mmCIF file of C-alpha atoms and ligand atoms in Angstrom:
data_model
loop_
_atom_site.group_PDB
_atom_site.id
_atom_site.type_symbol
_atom_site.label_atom_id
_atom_site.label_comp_id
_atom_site.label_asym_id
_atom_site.label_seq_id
_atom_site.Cartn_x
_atom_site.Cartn_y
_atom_site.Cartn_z
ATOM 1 C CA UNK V 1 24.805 -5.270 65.370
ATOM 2 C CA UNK V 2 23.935 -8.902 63.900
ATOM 3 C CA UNK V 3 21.143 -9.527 61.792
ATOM 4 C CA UNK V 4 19.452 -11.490 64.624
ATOM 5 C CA UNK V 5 19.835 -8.942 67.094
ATOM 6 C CA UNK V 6 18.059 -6.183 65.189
ATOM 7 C CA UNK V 7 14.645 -8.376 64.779
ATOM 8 C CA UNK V 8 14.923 -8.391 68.330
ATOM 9 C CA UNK V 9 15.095 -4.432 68.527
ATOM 10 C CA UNK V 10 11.876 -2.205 68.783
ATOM 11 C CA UNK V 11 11.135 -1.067 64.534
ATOM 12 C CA UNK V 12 11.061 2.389 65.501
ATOM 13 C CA UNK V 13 14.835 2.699 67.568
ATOM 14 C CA UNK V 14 16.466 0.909 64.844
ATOM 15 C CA UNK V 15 17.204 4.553 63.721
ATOM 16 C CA UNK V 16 17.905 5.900 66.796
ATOM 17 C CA UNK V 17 21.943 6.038 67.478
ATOM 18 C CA UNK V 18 23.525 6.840 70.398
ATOM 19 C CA UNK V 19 23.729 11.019 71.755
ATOM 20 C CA UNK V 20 27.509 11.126 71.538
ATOM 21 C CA UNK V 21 29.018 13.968 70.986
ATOM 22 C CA UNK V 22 32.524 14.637 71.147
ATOM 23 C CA UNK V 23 33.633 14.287 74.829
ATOM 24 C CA UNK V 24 37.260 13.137 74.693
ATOM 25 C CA UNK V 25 39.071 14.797 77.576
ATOM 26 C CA UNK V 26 40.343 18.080 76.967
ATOM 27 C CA UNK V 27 42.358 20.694 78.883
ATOM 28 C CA UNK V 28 39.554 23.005 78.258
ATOM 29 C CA UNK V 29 36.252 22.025 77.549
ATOM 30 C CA UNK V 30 33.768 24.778 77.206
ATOM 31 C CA UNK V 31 31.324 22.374 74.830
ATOM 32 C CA UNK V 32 28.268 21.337 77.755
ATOM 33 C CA UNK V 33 27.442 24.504 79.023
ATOM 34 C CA UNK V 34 28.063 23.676 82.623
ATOM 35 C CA UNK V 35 29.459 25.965 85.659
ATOM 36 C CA UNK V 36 33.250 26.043 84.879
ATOM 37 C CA UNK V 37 33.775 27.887 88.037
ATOM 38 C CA UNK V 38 33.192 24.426 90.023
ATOM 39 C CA UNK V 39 30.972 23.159 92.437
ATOM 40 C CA UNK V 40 29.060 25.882 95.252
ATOM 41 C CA UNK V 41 30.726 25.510 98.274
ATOM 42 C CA UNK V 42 27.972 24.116 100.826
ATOM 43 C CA UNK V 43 27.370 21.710 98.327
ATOM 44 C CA UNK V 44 31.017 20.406 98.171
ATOM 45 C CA UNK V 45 30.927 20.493 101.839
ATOM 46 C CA UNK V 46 27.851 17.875 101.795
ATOM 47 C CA UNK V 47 28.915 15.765 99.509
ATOM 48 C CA UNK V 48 32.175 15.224 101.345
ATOM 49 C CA UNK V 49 30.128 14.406 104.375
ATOM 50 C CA UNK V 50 27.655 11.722 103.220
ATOM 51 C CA UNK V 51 26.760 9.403 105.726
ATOM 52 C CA UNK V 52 26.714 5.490 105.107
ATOM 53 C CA UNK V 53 23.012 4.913 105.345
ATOM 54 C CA UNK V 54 22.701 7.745 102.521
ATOM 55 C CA UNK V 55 24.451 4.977 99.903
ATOM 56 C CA UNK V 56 23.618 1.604 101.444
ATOM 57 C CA UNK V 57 19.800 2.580 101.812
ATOM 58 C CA UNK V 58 17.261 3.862 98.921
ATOM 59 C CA UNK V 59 16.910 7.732 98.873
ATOM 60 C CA UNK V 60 13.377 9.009 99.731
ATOM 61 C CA UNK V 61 11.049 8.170 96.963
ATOM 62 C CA UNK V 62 9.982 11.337 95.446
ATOM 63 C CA UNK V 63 12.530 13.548 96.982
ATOM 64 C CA UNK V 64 10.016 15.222 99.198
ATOM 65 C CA UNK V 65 12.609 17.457 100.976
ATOM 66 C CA UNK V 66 13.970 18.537 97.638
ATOM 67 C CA UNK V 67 11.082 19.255 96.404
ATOM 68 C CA UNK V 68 10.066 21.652 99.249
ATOM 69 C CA UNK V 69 13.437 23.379 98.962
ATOM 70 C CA UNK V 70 13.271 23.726 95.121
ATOM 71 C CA UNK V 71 9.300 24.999 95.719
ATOM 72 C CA UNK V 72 10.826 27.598 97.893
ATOM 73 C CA UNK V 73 13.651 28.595 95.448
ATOM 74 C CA UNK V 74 11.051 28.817 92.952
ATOM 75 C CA UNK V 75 8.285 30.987 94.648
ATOM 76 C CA UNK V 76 5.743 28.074 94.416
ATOM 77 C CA UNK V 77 4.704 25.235 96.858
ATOM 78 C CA UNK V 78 5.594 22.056 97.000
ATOM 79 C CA UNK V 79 2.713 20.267 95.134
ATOM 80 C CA UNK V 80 3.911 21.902 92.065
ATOM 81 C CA UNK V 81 7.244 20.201 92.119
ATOM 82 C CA UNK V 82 8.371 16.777 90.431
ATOM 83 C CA UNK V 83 12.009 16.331 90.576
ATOM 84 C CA UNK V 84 14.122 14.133 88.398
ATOM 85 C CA UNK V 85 17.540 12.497 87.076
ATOM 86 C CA UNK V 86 18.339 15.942 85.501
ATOM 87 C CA UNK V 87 16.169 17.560 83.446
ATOM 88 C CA UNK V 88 16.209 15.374 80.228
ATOM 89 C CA UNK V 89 14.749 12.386 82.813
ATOM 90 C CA UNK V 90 12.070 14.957 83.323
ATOM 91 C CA UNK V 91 11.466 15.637 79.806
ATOM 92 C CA UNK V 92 11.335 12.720 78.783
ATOM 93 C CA UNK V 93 8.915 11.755 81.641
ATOM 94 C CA UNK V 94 6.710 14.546 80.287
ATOM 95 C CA UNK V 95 6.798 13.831 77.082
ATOM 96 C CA UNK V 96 5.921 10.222 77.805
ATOM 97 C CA UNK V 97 3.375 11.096 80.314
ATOM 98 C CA UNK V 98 1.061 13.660 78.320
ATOM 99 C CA UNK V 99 1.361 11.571 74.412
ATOM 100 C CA UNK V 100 0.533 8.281 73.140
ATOM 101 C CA UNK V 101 2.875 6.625 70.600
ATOM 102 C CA UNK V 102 1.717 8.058 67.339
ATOM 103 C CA UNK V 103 1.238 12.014 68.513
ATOM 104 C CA UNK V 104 3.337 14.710 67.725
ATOM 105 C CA UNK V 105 5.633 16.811 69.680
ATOM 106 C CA UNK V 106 6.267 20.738 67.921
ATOM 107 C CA UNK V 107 9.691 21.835 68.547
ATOM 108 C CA UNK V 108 11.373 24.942 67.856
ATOM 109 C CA UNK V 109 14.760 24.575 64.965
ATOM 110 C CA UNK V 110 17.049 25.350 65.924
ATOM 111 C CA UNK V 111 16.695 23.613 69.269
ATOM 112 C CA UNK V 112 17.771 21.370 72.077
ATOM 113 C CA UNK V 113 19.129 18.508 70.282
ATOM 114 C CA UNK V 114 17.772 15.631 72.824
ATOM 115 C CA UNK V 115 13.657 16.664 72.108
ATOM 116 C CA UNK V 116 13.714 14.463 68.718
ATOM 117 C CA UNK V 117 15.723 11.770 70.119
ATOM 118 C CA UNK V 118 13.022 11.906 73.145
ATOM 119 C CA UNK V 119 10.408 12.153 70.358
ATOM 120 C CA UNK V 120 11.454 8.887 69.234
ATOM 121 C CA UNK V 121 12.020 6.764 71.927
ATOM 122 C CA UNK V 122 8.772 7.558 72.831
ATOM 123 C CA UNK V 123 6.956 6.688 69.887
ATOM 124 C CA UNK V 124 6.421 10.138 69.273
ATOM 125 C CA UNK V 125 6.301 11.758 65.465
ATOM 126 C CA UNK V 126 8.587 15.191 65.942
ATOM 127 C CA UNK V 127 7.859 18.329 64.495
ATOM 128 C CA UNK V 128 10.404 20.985 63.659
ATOM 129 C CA UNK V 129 9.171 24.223 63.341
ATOM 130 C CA UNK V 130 11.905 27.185 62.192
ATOM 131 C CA UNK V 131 12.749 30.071 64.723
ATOM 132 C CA UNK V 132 11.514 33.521 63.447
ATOM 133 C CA UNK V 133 14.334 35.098 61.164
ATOM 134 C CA UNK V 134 14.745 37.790 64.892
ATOM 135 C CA UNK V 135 15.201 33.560 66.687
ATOM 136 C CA UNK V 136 11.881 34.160 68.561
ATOM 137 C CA UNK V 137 9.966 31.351 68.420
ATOM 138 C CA UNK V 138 7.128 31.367 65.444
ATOM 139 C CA UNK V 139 3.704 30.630 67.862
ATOM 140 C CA UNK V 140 1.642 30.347 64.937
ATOM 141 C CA UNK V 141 3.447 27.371 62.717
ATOM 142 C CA UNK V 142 3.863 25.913 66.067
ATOM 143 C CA UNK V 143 0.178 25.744 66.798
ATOM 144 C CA UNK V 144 -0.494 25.184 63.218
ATOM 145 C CA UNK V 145 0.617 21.522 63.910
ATOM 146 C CA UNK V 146 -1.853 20.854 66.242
ATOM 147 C CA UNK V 147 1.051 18.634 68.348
ATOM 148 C CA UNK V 148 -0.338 17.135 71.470
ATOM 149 C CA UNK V 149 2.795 18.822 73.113
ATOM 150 C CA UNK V 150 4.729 21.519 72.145
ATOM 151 C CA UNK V 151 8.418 22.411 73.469
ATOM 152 C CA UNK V 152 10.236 25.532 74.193
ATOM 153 C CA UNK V 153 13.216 26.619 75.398
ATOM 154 C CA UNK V 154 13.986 30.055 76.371
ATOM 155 C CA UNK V 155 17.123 30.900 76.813
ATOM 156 C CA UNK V 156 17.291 28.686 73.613
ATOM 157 C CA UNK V 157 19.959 26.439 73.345
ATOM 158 C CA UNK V 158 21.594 26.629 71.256
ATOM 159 C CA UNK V 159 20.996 29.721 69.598
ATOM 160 C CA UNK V 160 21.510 31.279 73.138
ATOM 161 C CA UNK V 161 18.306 33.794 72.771
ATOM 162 C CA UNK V 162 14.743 34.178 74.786
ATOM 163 C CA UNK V 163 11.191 33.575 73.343
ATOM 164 C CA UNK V 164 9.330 36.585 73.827
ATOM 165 C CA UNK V 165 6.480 36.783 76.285
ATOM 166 C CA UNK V 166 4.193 37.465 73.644
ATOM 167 C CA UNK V 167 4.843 34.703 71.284
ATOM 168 C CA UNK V 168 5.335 31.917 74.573
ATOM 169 C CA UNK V 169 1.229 33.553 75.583
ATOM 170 C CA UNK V 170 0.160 32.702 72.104
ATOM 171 C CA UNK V 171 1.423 29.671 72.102
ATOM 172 C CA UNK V 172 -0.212 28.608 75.642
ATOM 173 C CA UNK V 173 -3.460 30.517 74.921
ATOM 174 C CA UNK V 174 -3.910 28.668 71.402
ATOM 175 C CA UNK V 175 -2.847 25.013 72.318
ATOM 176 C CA UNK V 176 -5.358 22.570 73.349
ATOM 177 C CA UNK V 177 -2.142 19.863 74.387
ATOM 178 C CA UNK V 178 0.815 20.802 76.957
ATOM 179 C CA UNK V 179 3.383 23.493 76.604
ATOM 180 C CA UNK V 180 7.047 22.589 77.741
ATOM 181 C CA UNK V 181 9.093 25.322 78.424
ATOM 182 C CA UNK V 182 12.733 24.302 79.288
ATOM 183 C CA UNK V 183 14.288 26.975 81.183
ATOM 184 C CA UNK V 184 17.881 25.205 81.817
ATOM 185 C CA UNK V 185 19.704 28.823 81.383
ATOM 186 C CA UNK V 186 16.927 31.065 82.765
ATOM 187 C CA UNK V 187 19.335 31.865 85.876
ATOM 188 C CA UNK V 188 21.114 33.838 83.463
ATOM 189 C CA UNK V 189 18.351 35.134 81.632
ATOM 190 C CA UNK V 190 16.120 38.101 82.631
ATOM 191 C CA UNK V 191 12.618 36.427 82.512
ATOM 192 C CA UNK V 192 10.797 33.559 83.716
ATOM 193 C CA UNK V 193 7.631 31.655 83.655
ATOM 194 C CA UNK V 194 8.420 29.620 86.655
ATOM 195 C CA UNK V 195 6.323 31.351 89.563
ATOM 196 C CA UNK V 196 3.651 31.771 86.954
ATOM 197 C CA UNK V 197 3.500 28.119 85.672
ATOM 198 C CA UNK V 198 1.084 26.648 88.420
ATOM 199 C CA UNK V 199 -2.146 29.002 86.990
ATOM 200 C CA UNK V 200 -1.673 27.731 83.616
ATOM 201 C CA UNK V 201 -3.040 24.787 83.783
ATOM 202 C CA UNK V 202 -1.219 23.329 80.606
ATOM 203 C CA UNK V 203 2.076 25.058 80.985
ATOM 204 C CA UNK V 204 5.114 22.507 82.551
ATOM 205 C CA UNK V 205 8.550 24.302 83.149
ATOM 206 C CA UNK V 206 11.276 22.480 83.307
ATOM 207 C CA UNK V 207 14.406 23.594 84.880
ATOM 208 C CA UNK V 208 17.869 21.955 86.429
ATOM 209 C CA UNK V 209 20.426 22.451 88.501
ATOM 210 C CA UNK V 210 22.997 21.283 85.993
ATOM 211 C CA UNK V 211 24.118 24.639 84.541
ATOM 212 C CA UNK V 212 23.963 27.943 87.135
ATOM 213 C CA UNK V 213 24.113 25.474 90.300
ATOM 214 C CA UNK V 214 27.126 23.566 88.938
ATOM 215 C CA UNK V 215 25.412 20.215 89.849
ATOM 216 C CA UNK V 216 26.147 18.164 86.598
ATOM 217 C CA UNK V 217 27.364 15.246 87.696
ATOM 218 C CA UNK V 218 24.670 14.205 90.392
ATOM 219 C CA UNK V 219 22.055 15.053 87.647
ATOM 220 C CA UNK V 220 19.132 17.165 89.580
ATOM 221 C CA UNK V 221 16.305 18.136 87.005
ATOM 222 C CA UNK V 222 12.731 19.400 88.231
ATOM 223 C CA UNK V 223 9.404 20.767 87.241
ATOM 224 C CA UNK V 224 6.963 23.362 87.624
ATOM 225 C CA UNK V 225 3.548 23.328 87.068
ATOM 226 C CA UNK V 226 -0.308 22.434 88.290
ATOM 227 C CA UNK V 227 -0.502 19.885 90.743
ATOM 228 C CA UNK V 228 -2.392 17.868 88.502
ATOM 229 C CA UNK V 229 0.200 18.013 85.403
ATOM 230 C CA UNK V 230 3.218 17.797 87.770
ATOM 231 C CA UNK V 231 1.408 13.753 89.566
ATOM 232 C CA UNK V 232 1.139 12.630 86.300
ATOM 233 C CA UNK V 233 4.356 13.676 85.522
ATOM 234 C CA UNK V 234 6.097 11.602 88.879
ATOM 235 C CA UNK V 235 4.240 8.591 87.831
ATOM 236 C CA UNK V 236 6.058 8.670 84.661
ATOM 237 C CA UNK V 237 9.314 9.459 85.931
ATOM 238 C CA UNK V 238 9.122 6.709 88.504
ATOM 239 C CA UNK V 239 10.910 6.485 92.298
ATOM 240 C CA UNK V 240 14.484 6.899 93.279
ATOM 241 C CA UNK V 241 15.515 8.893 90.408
ATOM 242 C CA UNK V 242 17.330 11.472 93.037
ATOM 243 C CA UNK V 243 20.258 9.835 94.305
ATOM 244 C CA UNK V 244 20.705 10.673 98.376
ATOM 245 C CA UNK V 245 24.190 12.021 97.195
ATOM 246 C CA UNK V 246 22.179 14.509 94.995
ATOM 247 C CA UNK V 247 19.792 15.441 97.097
ATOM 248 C CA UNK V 248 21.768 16.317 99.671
ATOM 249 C CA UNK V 249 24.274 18.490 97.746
ATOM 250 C CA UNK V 250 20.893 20.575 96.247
ATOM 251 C CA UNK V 251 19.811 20.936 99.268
ATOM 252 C CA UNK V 252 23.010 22.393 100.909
ATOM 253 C CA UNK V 253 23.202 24.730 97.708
ATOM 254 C CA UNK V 254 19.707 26.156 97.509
ATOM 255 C CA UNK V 255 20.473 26.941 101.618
ATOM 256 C CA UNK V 256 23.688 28.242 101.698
ATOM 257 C CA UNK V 257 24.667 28.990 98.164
ATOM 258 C CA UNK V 258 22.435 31.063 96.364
ATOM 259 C CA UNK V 259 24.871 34.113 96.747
ATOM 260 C CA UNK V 260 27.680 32.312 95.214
ATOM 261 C CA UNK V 261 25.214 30.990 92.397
ATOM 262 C CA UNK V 262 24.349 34.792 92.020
ATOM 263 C CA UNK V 263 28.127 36.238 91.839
ATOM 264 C CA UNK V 264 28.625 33.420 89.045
ATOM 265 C CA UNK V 265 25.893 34.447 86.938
ATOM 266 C CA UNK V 266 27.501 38.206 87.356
ATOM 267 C CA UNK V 267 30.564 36.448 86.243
ATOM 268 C CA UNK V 268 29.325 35.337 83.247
ATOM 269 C CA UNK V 269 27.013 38.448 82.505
ATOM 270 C CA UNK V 270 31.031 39.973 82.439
ATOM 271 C CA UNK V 271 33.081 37.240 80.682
ATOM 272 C CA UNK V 272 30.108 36.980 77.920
ATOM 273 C CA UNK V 273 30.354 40.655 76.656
ATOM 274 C CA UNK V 274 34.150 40.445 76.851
ATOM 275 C CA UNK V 275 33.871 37.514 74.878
ATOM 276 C CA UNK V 276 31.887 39.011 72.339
ATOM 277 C CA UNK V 277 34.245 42.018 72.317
ATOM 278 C CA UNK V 278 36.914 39.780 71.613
ATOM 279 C CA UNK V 279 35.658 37.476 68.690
ATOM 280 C CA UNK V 280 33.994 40.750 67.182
ATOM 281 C CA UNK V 281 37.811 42.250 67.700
ATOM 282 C CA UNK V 282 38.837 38.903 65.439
ATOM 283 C CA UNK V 283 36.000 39.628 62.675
ATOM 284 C CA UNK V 284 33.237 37.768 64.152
ATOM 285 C CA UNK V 285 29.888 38.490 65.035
ATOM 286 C CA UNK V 286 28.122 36.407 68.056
ATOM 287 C CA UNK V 287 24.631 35.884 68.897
ATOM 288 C CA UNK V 288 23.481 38.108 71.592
ATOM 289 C CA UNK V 289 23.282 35.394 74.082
ATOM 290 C CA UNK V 290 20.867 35.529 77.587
ATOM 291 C CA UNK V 291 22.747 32.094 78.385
ATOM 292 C CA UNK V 292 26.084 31.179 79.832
ATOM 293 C CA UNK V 293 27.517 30.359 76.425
ATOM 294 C CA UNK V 294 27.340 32.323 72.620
ATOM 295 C CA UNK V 295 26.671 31.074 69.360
ATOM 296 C CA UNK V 296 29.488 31.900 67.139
ATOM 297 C CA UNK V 297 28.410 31.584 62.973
ATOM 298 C CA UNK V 298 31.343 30.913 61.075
ATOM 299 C CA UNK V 299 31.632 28.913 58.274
ATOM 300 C CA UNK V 300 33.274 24.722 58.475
ATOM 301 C CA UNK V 301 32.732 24.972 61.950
ATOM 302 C CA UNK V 302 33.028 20.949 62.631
ATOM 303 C CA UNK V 303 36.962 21.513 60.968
ATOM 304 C CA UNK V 304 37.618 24.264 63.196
ATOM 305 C CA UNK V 305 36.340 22.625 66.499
ATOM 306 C CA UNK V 306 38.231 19.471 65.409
ATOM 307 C CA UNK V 307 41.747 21.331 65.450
ATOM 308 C CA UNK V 308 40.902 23.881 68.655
ATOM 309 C CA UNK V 309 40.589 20.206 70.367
ATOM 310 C CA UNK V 310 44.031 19.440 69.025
ATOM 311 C CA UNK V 311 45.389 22.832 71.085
ATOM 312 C CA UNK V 312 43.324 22.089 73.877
ATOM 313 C CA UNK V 313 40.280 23.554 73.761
ATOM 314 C CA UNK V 314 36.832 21.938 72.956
ATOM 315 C CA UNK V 315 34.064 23.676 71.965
ATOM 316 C CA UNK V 316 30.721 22.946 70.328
ATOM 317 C CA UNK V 317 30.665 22.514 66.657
ATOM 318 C CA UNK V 318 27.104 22.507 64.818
ATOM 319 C CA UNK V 319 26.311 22.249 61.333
ATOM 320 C CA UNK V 320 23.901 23.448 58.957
ATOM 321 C CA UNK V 321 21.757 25.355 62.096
ATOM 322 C CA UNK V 322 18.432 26.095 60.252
ATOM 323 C CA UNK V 323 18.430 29.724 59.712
ATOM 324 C CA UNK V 324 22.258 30.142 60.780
ATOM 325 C CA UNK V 325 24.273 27.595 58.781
ATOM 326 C CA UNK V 326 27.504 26.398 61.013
ATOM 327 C CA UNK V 327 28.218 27.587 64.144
ATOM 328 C CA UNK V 328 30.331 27.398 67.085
ATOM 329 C CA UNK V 329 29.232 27.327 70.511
ATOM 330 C CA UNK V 330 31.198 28.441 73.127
ATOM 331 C CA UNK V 331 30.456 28.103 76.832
ATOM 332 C CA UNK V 332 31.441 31.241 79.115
ATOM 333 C CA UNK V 333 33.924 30.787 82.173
ATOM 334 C CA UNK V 334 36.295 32.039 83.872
ATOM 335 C CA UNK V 335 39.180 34.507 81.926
ATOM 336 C CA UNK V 336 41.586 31.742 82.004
ATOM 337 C CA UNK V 337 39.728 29.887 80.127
ATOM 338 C CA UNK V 338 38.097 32.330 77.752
ATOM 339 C CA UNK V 339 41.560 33.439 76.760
ATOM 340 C CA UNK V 340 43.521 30.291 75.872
ATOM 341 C CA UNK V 341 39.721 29.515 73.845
ATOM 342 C CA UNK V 342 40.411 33.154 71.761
ATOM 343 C CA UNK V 343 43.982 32.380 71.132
ATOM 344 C CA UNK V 344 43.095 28.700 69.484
ATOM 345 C CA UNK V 345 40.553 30.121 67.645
ATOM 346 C CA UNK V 346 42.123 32.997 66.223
ATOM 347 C CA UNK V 347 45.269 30.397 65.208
ATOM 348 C CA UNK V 348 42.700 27.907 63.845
ATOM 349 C CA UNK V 349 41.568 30.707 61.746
ATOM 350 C CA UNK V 350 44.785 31.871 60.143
ATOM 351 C CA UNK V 351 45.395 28.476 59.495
HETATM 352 C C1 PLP T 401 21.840 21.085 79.520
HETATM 353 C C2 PLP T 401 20.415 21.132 79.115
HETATM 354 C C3 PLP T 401 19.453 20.323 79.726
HETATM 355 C C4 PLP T 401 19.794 19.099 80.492
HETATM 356 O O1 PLP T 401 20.218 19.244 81.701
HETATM 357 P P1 PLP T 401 20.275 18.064 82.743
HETATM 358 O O2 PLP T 401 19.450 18.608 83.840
HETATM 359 O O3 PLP T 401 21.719 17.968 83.070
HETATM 360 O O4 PLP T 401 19.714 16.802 82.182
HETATM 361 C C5 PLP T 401 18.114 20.476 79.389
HETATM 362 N N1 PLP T 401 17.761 21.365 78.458
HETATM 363 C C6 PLP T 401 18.649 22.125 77.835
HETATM 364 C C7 PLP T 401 18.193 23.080 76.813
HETATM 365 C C8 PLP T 401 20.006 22.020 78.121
HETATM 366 O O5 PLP T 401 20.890 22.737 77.427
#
């Protein structure tokens, strides 16, 4: 960038960079986390039968029908629902909708990598606050920073673990601000807040149909909470952030699909422990993971992602985890692709 372009840049992104991460194509890629079984069926089915007023018209506003379908899903009603351009549009919505430039936002470490990047770009001064040394979540130092909003995410990505239910009750009884719980892997979790989230007034969960519903690419995030935090939420977030394309797909997969989204999330209740079997048969130890990848600690884990890409297989490489030290994260799939990931690793390894 030249010199006269960054005066006309905002003073507090000039030290924001860009979320890149390593996506070069790869014959494998097990490094986002999504459904690597494809797309659900009824969903493929609408998608290849979009209409022409669906792309040469706006989609609804709000993405009322969604929204009732997702209420239903969810065991709430409608009026608790915001939908958005996946769930880091939402996020960001809510983070922008309950602080002012200047507040803080108390996040879990290790966490979600995108909550300081959203921290920033919304003028917001982030808070790290260290897992427990069992990766629960530590309620107290979290309160103790008196943010305006505090984020959670259980299953925690990436560590792959839950917050307990007492530590997330602490945390909503002793806040005075908002509590954002991001449940993007709770499909394959065994606890939720989501049905509970409208009678706590000051809880928001957010959830997505990027990972269990294998909707990535047409990027359908929503929310769950009182009516009254959810309409301030859709202001910020804005209309038309649901394509038609989207909407329709979600729809056709929360009616038709919910069987095949449950036989995946068997799938991957299977693969995982076989997984862990495996890399414990190899020498190492996993996270116990209630997600639909594991968290493998090893040491120079950015080297050892960097030549499993050059055999084919990408995986997520992080470094220095808070608590863990390097790690790799794997996401679970089918065998055929959990097996060609083992063999990589265990060559990367000897070498
Ligand atoms: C993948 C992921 C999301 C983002 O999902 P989108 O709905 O695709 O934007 C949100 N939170 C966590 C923790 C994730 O891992």
């Amino acid at each position: 960038m030249t010199g006269s372009t960054l005066d006309l840049v905002r003073e507090s992104y000039r030290a924001i960079s860009l979320y890149a991460p390593d996506r070069a194509p790869c014959a494998i890629d097990l490094s986002d986390n999504t459904n690597l079984w494809g797309v659900p069926p009824s969903a493929d089915a609408a998608i290849r039968q979009v209409a022409q007023p669906s792309i040469t018209r706006y989609p609804p506003l709000y993405a009322a029908e969604l929204k009732a379908a997702l209420a239903a899903y969810a065991g709430v009603a409608p009026e608790n629902v915001v939908t958005g351009c996946g769930s880091d549009d939402v996020l960001d919505s809510a983070i922008r909708a309950f602080a002012e430039p200047g507040d803080a936002i108390a996040y879990p470490e290790p966490s979600f990598a995108m909550i300081p990047l959203f921290a920033r770009m919304n003028g917001l001064e982030g808070v790290a606050v260290r897992l427990t040394p069992e990766l629960d979540i530590d309620a107290e130092g979290l309160l103790a920073t008196k943010a305006r909003v505090i984020y959670v995410c259980s299953p925690n990505n990436p560590t792959g673990t839950s917050t307990s239910r007492p530590a997330m009750e602490a945390v909503i009884a002793g806040t005075s601000g908002i509590v954002i719980l991001d449940e993007a892997y709770a499909e394959f979790g065994n606890d939720t807040w989501v049905s509970e989230a409208p009678s706590h007034g000051r809880l928001l969960v957010v959830r997505t149909m990027s990972k269990a519903f294998g909707l990535a690419g047409l990027r359908i995030g929503y929310a769950v909470g009182d009516p009254a935090i959810v309409a301030e939420v859709e202001k910020s977030r804005g209309p038309y952030k649901v394509s038609r394309m989207g909407e329709l797909a979600a729809l056709a997969a929360l009616g038709n699909d919910l069987d095949w989204v449950r036989a995946r999330i068997a799938d991957v209740h299977e693969k995982r422990d076989r997984l862990r079997r495996e890399l414990m048969a190899l020498g190492l130890s996993s996270i116990p993971s209630d997600a639909n990848f594991v968290l493998v600690p090893m040491p120079d884990a950015l080297a050892i992602a960097r030549r499993m890409r050059t055999l084919g297989v990408a995986v997520r490489p992080f470094s220095g985890l808070a608590g863990i030290g390097d790690a790799l994260r794997i996401t679970i799939g089918p065998w055929s692709q959990m097996q060609p990931a083992l063999d990589a690793l265990r060559e990367c390894l000897c070498s």
